[in-house]
Coordinates of C-alpha atoms in Angstrom, one line a residue:
Chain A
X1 CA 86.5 107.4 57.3
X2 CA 89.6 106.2 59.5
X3 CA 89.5 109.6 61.6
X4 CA 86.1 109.2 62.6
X5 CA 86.4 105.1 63.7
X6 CA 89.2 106.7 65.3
X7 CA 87.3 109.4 67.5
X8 CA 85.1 106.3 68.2
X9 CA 81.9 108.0 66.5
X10 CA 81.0 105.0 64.5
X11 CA 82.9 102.7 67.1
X12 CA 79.2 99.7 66.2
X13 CA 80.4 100.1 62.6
X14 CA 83.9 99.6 63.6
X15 CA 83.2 96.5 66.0
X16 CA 81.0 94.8 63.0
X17 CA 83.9 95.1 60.7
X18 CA 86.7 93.7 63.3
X19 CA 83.6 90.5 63.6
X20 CA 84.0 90.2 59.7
X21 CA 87.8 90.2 59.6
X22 CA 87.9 87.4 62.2
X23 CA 85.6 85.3 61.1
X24 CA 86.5 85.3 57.7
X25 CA 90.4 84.4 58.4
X26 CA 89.0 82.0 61.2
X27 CA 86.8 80.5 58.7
X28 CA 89.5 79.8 55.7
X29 CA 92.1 78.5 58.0
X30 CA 89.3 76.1 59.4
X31 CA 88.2 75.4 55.7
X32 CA 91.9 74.6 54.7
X33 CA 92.4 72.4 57.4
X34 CA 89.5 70.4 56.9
X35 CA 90.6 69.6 52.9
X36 CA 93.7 68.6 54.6
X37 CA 92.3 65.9 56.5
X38 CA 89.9 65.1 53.5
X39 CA 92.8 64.5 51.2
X40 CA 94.7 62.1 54.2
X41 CA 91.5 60.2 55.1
X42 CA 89.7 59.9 51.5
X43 CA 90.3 56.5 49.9
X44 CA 91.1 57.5 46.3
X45 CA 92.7 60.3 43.9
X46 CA 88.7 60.9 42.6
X47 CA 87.5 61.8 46.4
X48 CA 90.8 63.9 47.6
X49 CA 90.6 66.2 44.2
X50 CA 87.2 66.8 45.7
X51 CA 88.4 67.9 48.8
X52 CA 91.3 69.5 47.8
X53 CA 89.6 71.5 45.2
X54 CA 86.8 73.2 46.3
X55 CA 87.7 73.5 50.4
X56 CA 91.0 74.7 49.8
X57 CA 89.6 77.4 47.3
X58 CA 86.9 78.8 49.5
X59 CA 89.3 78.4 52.5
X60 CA 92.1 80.6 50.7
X61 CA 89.5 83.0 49.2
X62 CA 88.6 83.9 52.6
X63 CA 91.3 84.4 54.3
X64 CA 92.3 86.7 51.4
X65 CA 89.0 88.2 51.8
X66 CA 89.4 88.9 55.4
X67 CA 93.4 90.0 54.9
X68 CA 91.4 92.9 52.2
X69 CA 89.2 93.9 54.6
X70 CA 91.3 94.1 57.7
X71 CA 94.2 96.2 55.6
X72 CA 90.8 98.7 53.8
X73 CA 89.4 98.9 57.0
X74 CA 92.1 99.7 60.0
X75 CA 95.0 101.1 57.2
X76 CA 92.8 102.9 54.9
X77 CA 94.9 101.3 52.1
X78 CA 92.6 99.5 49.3
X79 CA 94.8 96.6 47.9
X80 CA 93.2 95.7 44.8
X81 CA 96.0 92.5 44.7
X82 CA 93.9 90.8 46.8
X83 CA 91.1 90.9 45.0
X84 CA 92.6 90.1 41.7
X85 CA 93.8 86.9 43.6
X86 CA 90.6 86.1 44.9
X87 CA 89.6 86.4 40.7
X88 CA 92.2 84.2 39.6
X89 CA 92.0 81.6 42.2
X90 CA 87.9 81.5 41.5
X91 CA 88.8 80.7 37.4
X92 CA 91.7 78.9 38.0
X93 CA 91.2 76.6 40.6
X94 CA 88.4 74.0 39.1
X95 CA 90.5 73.9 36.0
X96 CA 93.8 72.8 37.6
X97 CA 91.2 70.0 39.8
X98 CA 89.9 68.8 36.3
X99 CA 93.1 68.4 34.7
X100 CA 94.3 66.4 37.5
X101 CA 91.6 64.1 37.5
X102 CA 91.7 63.5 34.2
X103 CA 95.4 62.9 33.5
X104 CA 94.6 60.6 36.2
X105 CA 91.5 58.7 34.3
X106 CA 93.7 58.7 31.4
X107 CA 96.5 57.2 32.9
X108 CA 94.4 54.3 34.3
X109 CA 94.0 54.9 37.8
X110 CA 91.4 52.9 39.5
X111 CA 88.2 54.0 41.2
X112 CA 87.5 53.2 44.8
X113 CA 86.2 50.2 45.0
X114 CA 82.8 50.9 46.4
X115 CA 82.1 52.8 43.8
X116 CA 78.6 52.6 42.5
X117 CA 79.1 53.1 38.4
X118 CA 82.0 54.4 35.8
X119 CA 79.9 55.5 32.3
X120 CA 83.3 56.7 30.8
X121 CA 84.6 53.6 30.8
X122 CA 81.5 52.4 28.3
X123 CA 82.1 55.7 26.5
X124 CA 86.1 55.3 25.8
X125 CA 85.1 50.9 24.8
X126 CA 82.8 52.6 21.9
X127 CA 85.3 55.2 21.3
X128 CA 88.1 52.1 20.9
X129 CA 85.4 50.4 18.7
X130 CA 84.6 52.3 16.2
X131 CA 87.8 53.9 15.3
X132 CA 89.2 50.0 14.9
X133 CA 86.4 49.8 12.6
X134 CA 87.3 52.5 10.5
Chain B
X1 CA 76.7 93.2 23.3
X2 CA 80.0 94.6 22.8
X3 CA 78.6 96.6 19.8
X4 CA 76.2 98.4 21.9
X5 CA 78.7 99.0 25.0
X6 CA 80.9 100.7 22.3
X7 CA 77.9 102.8 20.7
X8 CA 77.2 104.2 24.6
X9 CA 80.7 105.0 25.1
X10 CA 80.6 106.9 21.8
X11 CA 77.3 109.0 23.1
X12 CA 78.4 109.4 26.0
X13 CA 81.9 111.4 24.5
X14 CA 79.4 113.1 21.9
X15 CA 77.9 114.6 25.5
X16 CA 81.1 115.9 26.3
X17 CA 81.6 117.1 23.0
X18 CA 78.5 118.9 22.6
X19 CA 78.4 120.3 26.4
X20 CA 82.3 121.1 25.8
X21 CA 83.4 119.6 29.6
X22 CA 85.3 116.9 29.9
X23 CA 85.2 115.4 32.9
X24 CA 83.9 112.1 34.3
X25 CA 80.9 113.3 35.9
X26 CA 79.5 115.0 32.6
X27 CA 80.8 111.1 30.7
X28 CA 78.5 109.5 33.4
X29 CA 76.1 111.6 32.4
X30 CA 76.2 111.3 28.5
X31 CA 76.2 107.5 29.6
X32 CA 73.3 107.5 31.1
X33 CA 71.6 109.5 28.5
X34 CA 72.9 106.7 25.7
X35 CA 71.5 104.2 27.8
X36 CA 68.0 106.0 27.4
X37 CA 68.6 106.3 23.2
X38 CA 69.9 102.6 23.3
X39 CA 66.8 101.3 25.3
X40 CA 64.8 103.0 23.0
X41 CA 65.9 102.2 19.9
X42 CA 66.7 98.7 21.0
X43 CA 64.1 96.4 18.4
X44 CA 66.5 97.8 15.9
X45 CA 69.7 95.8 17.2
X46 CA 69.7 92.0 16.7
X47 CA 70.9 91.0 20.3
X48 CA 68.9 91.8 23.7
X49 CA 69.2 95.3 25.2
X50 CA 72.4 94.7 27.2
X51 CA 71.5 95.6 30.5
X52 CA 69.1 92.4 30.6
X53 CA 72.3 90.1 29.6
X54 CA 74.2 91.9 32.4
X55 CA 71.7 91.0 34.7
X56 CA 71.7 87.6 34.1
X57 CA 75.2 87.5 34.3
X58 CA 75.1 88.4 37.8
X59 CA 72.5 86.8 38.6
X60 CA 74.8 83.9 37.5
X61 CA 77.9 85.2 39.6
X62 CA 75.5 85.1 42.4
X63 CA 74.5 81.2 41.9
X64 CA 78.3 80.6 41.5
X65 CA 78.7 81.9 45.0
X66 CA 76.1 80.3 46.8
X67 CA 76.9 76.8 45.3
X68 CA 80.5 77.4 45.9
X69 CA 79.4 77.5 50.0
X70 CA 76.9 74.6 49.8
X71 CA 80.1 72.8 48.2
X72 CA 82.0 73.6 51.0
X73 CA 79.9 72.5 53.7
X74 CA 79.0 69.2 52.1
X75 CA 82.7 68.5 51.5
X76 CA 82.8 69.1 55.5
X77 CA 79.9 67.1 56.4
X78 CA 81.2 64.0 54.1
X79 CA 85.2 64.6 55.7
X80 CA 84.5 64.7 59.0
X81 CA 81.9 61.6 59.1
X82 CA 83.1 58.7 61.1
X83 CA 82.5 56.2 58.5
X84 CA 83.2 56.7 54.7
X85 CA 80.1 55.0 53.8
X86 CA 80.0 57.5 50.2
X87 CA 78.9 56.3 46.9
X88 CA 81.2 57.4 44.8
X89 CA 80.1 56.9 40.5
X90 CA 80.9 58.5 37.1
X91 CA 77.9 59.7 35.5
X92 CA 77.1 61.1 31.9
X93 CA 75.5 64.0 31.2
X94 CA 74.1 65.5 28.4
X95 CA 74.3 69.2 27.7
X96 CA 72.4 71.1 25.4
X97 CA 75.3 73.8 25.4
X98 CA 77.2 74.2 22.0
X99 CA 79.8 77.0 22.3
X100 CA 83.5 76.6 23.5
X101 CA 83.0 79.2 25.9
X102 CA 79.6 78.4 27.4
X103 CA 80.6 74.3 28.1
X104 CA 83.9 75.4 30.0
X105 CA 82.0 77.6 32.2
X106 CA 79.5 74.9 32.5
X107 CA 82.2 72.6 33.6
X108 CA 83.6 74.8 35.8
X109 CA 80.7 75.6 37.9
X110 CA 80.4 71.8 38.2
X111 CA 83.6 71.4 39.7
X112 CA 82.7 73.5 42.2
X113 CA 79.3 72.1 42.7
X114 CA 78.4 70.0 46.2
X115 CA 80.1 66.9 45.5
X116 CA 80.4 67.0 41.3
X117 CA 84.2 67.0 39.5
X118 CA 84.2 67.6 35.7
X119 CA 86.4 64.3 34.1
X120 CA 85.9 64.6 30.3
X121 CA 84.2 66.3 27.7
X122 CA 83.2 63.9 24.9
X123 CA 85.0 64.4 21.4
X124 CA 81.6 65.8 19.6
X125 CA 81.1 68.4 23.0
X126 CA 78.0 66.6 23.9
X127 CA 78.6 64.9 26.8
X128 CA 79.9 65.2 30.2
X129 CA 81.6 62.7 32.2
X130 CA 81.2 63.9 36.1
X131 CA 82.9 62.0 38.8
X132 CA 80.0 63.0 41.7
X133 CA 81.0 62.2 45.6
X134 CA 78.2 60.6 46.7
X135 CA 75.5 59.8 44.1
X136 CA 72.0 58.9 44.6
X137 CA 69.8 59.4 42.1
X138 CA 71.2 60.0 38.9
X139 CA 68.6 61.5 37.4
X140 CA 68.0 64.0 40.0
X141 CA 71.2 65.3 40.0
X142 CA 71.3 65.6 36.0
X143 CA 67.8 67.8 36.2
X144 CA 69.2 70.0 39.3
X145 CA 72.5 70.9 37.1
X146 CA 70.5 71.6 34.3
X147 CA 67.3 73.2 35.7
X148 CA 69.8 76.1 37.7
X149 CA 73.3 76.4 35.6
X150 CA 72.2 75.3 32.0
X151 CA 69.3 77.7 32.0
X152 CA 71.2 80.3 33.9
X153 CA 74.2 80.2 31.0
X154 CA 71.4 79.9 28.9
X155 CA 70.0 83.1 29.5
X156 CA 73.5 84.8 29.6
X157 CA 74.2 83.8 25.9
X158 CA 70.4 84.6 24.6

């Protein structure tokens, strides 16, 4: 495949791939930056583990993405690494954002304060209730 | 599942055994033939023929994906506002999902959900407590999990 993108028969195919690789990288570093300045500007831990959880994930799985592509298509070299990291940071990321806001429920930090309604609190009161009961 | 992946790997090497070549073209072949004897014999196993759960489970990978995007560009929109005029709230949610397994992937395709984050999973595993970015109606955005990742889970597990 590399010789003939070389000889410039399939130069379309070639110039559509080089499109993805770009965009892809350019398109995760934006993503990454913008969960940056969501976890600066958002007022409380709550709203940043949003930002830092899900923009940050699809910003690194691209760029990953687009460093596979870029390495398959111009260096013929297929580095399944990459894609094993793009599988691991798709399980693991959501988990490690969950944990953190919970530890930080548990350990009593406060919502922001224009926040609209907290059901877990009722939940954990009842919990309290009932097991001083029994 | 797993029992019937097994029982087509075993055809398929019975192919090679009875043909006498043993090479991975002739296994893809014997596959495909024990795909044909599992399909037909399938009212005799107790779970669906696998290919169907397969299905759904990409199906589901393919949900995953999209929401993952939507997530993204809502995340954007709500970051790069000039005023932080969000409504951030803790909802509950009840799930109809009873397996270990099947609530952690429901909880993890929350998370990465527009504007949803898993808190808490209720001692009896019957409720979840989701900490959503900008609610507005509560009930709408209970049915919307439900009606596209319950069912979809759902389906995988039938």
């Amino acid at each position: 495949m590399l010789s003939i993108w070389k000889r410039g028969l399939l130069s379309n195919v070639s110039v559509i791939i080089d499109f993805f690789i770009g965009f892809f990288i350019l398109v995760g570093s934006l993503f990454c930056l913008i969960a940056t300045i969501g976890v600066i500007r958002l007022p409380d831990v709550y709203t940043r583990n949003h930002a830092a959880s899900k923009a940050a994930t699809l910003g690194v799985m691209s760029i990953l993405l687009g460093t596979f592509l870029y390495f398959y298509a111009l260096e013929g070299h297929f580095n399944s690494r990459l894609i094993l990291g793009i599988v691991f940071l798709f399980m693991t990321s959501p988990i490690s954002g969950h944990l953190i806001n919970r530890a930080a429920y548990n350990s009593g930090v406060k919502l922001w304060d224009k926040s609209v309604r907290d059901d877990l609190k009722e939940y954990n009161k009842k919990v309290l209730e009932k097991s001083s009961v029994d | 599942m797993a029992f019937q992946i097994l029982l087509n790997v075993v055809l398929a090497f019975l192919w090679m055994f009875i043909k006498v070549s043993y090479d991975p073209i002739s296994f893809v072949k014997g596959y495909i033939f024990g795909l044909l004897v599992i399909f037909v014999l399938r009212r005799y196993f107790h779970s669906r023929f696998y290919l169907f759960r397969l299905w759904s489970f990409i199906k589901l990978i393919f949900i995953f994906i999209k929401e993952l995007i939507l997530s993204n560009v809502a995340i954007v929109k709500i970051v790069l506002k000039p005023t932080l005029d969000m409504r951030p709230a803790i909802f509950a949610m009840d799930t109809e999902l009873t397996k270990d397994w099947q609530i952690t992937l429901l909880s993890s395709l929350i998370t990465l959900t527009p504007g949803t984050l898993v808190i808490d999973v209720s001692e009896d595993n019957k409720t979840l407590f989701i900490h959503a970015m900008n609610i507005g109606e509560v009930e709408a955005e209970i049915n919307s999990i439900k009606n596209s990742f319950e069912k979809a889970i759902l389906e995988v597990s039938r």
